[in-house]
Amino acid sequence: MNTKLAFPAQPVAEHNLIHSWTTRYNNLIALLESGDYRFTMMGAMLMLQGCILTPVALLIFQYFDFGYSDLFAGFAVVSFFAVLVSNLGLLSVRFCLKLFAVNVLLHLLVIALHFVH
């Protein structure tokens, strides 16, 4: 048995630590799709969407009723179920993260439109 330590070919200080955001994003997606992190990510997305974002949006729509609250509430519920179905259908993590990000941005936009009206 070889008991010598194996050192890397290049010292750690010489590694290029600056990566573009696309490289970091692709590495994160590869990590999430490779192991048990996928289910942790699904739980986090569902918890954020179903326990924080959608109920807060529904409370805002019902408390500050400036009109079109039913339409906005329907949108919030449908977008929550889109995230739920995409996660339960075991679609790719890349698609689920993009869908979650779009839903967060659309929720914020609809809340802002609700207050502007």
mmCIF file of N, CA, C and O in Angstrom, residues 45-85:
data_model
loop_
_atom_site.group_PDB
_atom_site.id
_atom_site.type_symbol
_atom_site.label_atom_id
_atom_site.label_comp_id
_atom_site.label_asym_id
_atom_site.label_seq_id
_atom_site.Cartn_x
_atom_site.Cartn_y
_atom_site.Cartn_z
ATOM 1 N N MET A 45 -37.653 25.016 -2.901
ATOM 2 C CA MET A 45 -38.476 25.777 -3.849
ATOM 3 C C MET A 45 -39.948 25.702 -3.478
ATOM 4 O O MET A 45 -40.652 26.717 -3.505
ATOM 5 N N LEU A 46 -40.412 24.515 -3.123
ATOM 6 C CA LEU A 46 -41.826 24.373 -2.758
ATOM 7 C C LEU A 46 -42.144 25.106 -1.473
ATOM 8 O O LEU A 46 -43.225 25.686 -1.331
ATOM 9 N N MET A 47 -41.224 25.105 -0.522
ATOM 10 C CA MET A 47 -41.465 25.813 0.727
ATOM 11 C C MET A 47 -41.500 27.325 0.495
ATOM 12 O O MET A 47 -42.390 28.013 1.007
ATOM 13 N N LEU A 48 -40.561 27.838 -0.264
ATOM 14 C CA LEU A 48 -40.553 29.273 -0.544
ATOM 15 C C LEU A 48 -41.777 29.706 -1.342
ATOM 16 O O LEU A 48 -42.391 30.735 -1.052
ATOM 17 N N GLN A 49 -42.128 28.913 -2.341
ATOM 18 C CA GLN A 49 -43.264 29.266 -3.191
ATOM 19 C C GLN A 49 -44.591 29.069 -2.454
ATOM 20 O O GLN A 49 -45.460 29.920 -2.515
ATOM 21 N N GLY A 50 -44.736 27.937 -1.751
ATOM 22 C CA GLY A 50 -46.022 27.602 -1.161
ATOM 23 C C GLY A 50 -46.269 28.153 0.224
ATOM 24 O O GLY A 50 -47.426 28.305 0.625
ATOM 25 N N CYS A 51 -45.211 28.453 0.969
ATOM 26 C CA CYS A 51 -45.393 28.919 2.338
ATOM 27 C C CYS A 51 -45.102 30.399 2.524
ATOM 28 O O CYS A 51 -45.529 30.979 3.526
ATOM 29 N N ILE A 52 -44.374 30.993 1.609
ATOM 30 C CA ILE A 52 -44.031 32.405 1.771
ATOM 31 C C ILE A 52 -44.595 33.256 0.639
ATOM 32 O O ILE A 52 -45.384 34.178 0.868
ATOM 33 N N LEU A 53 -44.224 32.948 -0.582
ATOM 34 C CA LEU A 53 -44.537 33.832 -1.699
ATOM 35 C C LEU A 53 -46.023 33.856 -2.045
ATOM 36 O O LEU A 53 -46.628 34.931 -2.117
ATOM 37 N N THR A 54 -46.637 32.704 -2.239
ATOM 38 C CA THR A 54 -48.042 32.664 -2.632
ATOM 39 C C THR A 54 -48.978 33.152 -1.523
ATOM 40 O O THR A 54 -49.867 33.963 -1.804
ATOM 41 N N PRO A 55 -48.824 32.724 -0.260
ATOM 42 C CA PRO A 55 -49.729 33.252 0.771
ATOM 43 C C PRO A 55 -49.599 34.759 0.988
ATOM 44 O O PRO A 55 -50.599 35.443 1.181
ATOM 45 N N VAL A 56 -48.380 35.279 0.928
ATOM 46 C CA VAL A 56 -48.202 36.722 1.075
ATOM 47 C C VAL A 56 -48.879 37.459 -0.076
ATOM 48 O O VAL A 56 -49.557 38.475 0.126
ATOM 49 N N ALA A 57 -48.704 36.933 -1.288
ATOM 50 C CA ALA A 57 -49.357 37.564 -2.445
ATOM 51 C C ALA A 57 -50.871 37.507 -2.314
ATOM 52 O O ALA A 57 -51.567 38.495 -2.580
ATOM 53 N N LEU A 58 -51.413 36.366 -1.886
ATOM 54 C CA LEU A 58 -52.863 36.257 -1.723
ATOM 55 C C LEU A 58 -53.380 37.192 -0.635
ATOM 56 O O LEU A 58 -54.457 37.782 -0.773
ATOM 57 N N LEU A 59 -52.634 37.338 0.458
ATOM 58 C CA LEU A 59 -53.042 38.283 1.501
ATOM 59 C C LEU A 59 -53.023 39.716 0.991
ATOM 60 O O LEU A 59 -53.925 40.509 1.305
ATOM 61 N N ILE A 60 -52.019 40.069 0.233
ATOM 62 C CA ILE A 60 -51.970 41.421 -0.336
ATOM 63 C C ILE A 60 -53.125 41.644 -1.285
ATOM 64 O O ILE A 60 -53.769 42.701 -1.269
ATOM 65 N N PHE A 61 -53.433 40.647 -2.122
ATOM 66 C CA PHE A 61 -54.518 40.810 -3.085
ATOM 67 C C PHE A 61 -55.863 40.963 -2.394
ATOM 68 O O PHE A 61 -56.723 41.714 -2.848
ATOM 69 N N GLN A 62 -56.068 40.267 -1.298
ATOM 70 C CA GLN A 62 -57.366 40.326 -0.623
ATOM 71 C C GLN A 62 -57.467 41.509 0.329
ATOM 72 O O GLN A 62 -58.546 42.070 0.494
ATOM 73 N N TYR A 63 -56.372 41.898 0.955
ATOM 74 C CA TYR A 63 -56.424 42.996 1.912
ATOM 75 C C TYR A 63 -56.494 44.339 1.202
ATOM 76 O O TYR A 63 -57.265 45.205 1.583
ATOM 77 N N PHE A 64 -55.694 44.532 0.195
ATOM 78 C CA PHE A 64 -55.702 45.758 -0.590
ATOM 79 C C PHE A 64 -56.444 45.475 -1.891
ATOM 80 O O PHE A 64 -55.834 45.255 -2.928
ATOM 81 N N ASP A 65 -57.749 45.494 -1.834
ATOM 82 C CA ASP A 65 -58.557 45.121 -2.991
ATOM 83 C C ASP A 65 -58.788 46.345 -3.868
ATOM 84 O O ASP A 65 -59.690 47.143 -3.633
ATOM 85 N N PHE A 66 -57.950 46.501 -4.885
ATOM 86 C CA PHE A 66 -58.078 47.596 -5.830
ATOM 87 C C PHE A 66 -58.747 47.148 -7.123
ATOM 88 O O PHE A 66 -58.802 47.889 -8.081
ATOM 89 N N GLY A 67 -59.199 45.932 -7.170
ATOM 90 C CA GLY A 67 -59.778 45.379 -8.385
ATOM 91 C C GLY A 67 -58.876 44.311 -8.969
ATOM 92 O O GLY A 67 -57.667 44.305 -8.734
ATOM 93 N N TYR A 68 -59.474 43.400 -9.703
ATOM 94 C CA TYR A 68 -58.771 42.286 -10.340
ATOM 95 C C TYR A 68 -58.103 41.352 -9.333
ATOM 96 O O TYR A 68 -57.182 40.617 -9.679
ATOM 97 N N SER A 69 -58.545 41.368 -8.071
ATOM 98 C CA SER A 69 -57.926 40.502 -7.063
ATOM 99 C C SER A 69 -58.146 39.034 -7.385
ATOM 100 O O SER A 69 -57.264 38.209 -7.137
ATOM 101 N N ASP A 70 -59.316 38.697 -7.918
ATOM 102 C CA ASP A 70 -59.580 37.293 -8.240
ATOM 103 C C ASP A 70 -58.680 36.804 -9.367
ATOM 104 O O ASP A 70 -58.200 35.669 -9.333
ATOM 105 N N LEU A 71 -58.443 37.649 -10.344
ATOM 106 C CA LEU A 71 -57.557 37.290 -11.442
ATOM 107 C C LEU A 71 -56.123 37.089 -10.942
ATOM 108 O O LEU A 71 -55.460 36.119 -11.304
ATOM 109 N N PHE A 72 -55.655 37.992 -10.089
ATOM 110 C CA PHE A 72 -54.310 37.879 -9.540
ATOM 111 C C PHE A 72 -54.192 36.658 -8.629
ATOM 112 O O PHE A 72 -53.166 35.980 -8.624
ATOM 113 N N ALA A 73 -55.231 36.368 -7.843
ATOM 114 C CA ALA A 73 -55.202 35.199 -6.970
ATOM 115 C C ALA A 73 -55.156 33.913 -7.797
ATOM 116 O O ALA A 73 -54.438 32.974 -7.446
ATOM 117 N N GLY A 74 -55.916 33.871 -8.866
ATOM 118 C CA GLY A 74 -55.859 32.707 -9.761
ATOM 119 C C GLY A 74 -54.482 32.527 -10.368
ATOM 120 O O GLY A 74 -53.978 31.404 -10.472
ATOM 121 N N PHE A 75 -53.869 33.629 -10.757
ATOM 122 C CA PHE A 75 -52.506 33.573 -11.302
ATOM 123 C C PHE A 75 -51.529 33.029 -10.265
ATOM 124 O O PHE A 75 -50.674 32.198 -10.576
ATOM 125 N N ALA A 76 -51.642 33.476 -9.011
ATOM 126 C CA ALA A 76 -50.727 33.034 -7.956
ATOM 127 C C ALA A 76 -50.870 31.540 -7.701
ATOM 128 O O ALA A 76 -49.875 30.828 -7.549
ATOM 129 N N VAL A 77 -52.101 31.046 -7.685
ATOM 130 C CA VAL A 77 -52.326 29.628 -7.414
ATOM 131 C C VAL A 77 -51.848 28.773 -8.584
ATOM 132 O O VAL A 77 -51.217 27.721 -8.389
ATOM 133 N N VAL A 78 -52.123 29.199 -9.800
ATOM 134 C CA VAL A 78 -51.683 28.438 -10.974
ATOM 135 C C VAL A 78 -50.156 28.395 -11.051
ATOM 136 O O VAL A 78 -49.566 27.351 -11.359
ATOM 137 N N SER A 79 -49.489 29.493 -10.745
ATOM 138 C CA SER A 79 -48.028 29.487 -10.789
ATOM 139 C C SER A 79 -47.444 28.609 -9.687
ATOM 140 O O SER A 79 -46.416 27.962 -9.889
ATOM 141 N N PHE A 80 -48.097 28.557 -8.522
ATOM 142 C CA PHE A 80 -47.638 27.640 -7.475
ATOM 143 C C PHE A 80 -47.768 26.193 -7.938
ATOM 144 O O PHE A 80 -46.852 25.387 -7.753
ATOM 145 N N PHE A 81 -48.889 25.854 -8.560
ATOM 146 C CA PHE A 81 -49.071 24.484 -9.026
ATOM 147 C C PHE A 81 -48.134 24.148 -10.190
ATOM 148 O O PHE A 81 -47.760 22.991 -10.362
ATOM 149 N N ALA A 82 -47.724 25.143 -10.964
ATOM 150 C CA ALA A 82 -46.740 24.884 -12.025
ATOM 151 C C ALA A 82 -45.408 24.453 -11.422
ATOM 152 O O ALA A 82 -44.776 23.503 -11.901
ATOM 153 N N VAL A 83 -44.988 25.126 -10.358
ATOM 154 C CA VAL A 83 -43.745 24.737 -9.686
ATOM 155 C C VAL A 83 -43.902 23.370 -9.039
ATOM 156 O O VAL A 83 -43.016 22.520 -9.117
ATOM 157 N N LEU A 84 -45.038 23.126 -8.415
ATOM 158 C CA LEU A 84 -45.288 21.836 -7.765
ATOM 159 C C LEU A 84 -45.257 20.694 -8.767
ATOM 160 O O LEU A 84 -44.587 19.677 -8.554
ATOM 161 N N VAL A 85 -45.958 20.831 -9.881
ATOM 162 C CA VAL A 85 -46.024 19.759 -10.877
ATOM 163 C C VAL A 85 -44.666 19.537 -11.536
ATOM 164 O O VAL A 85 -44.275 18.399 -11.783
#
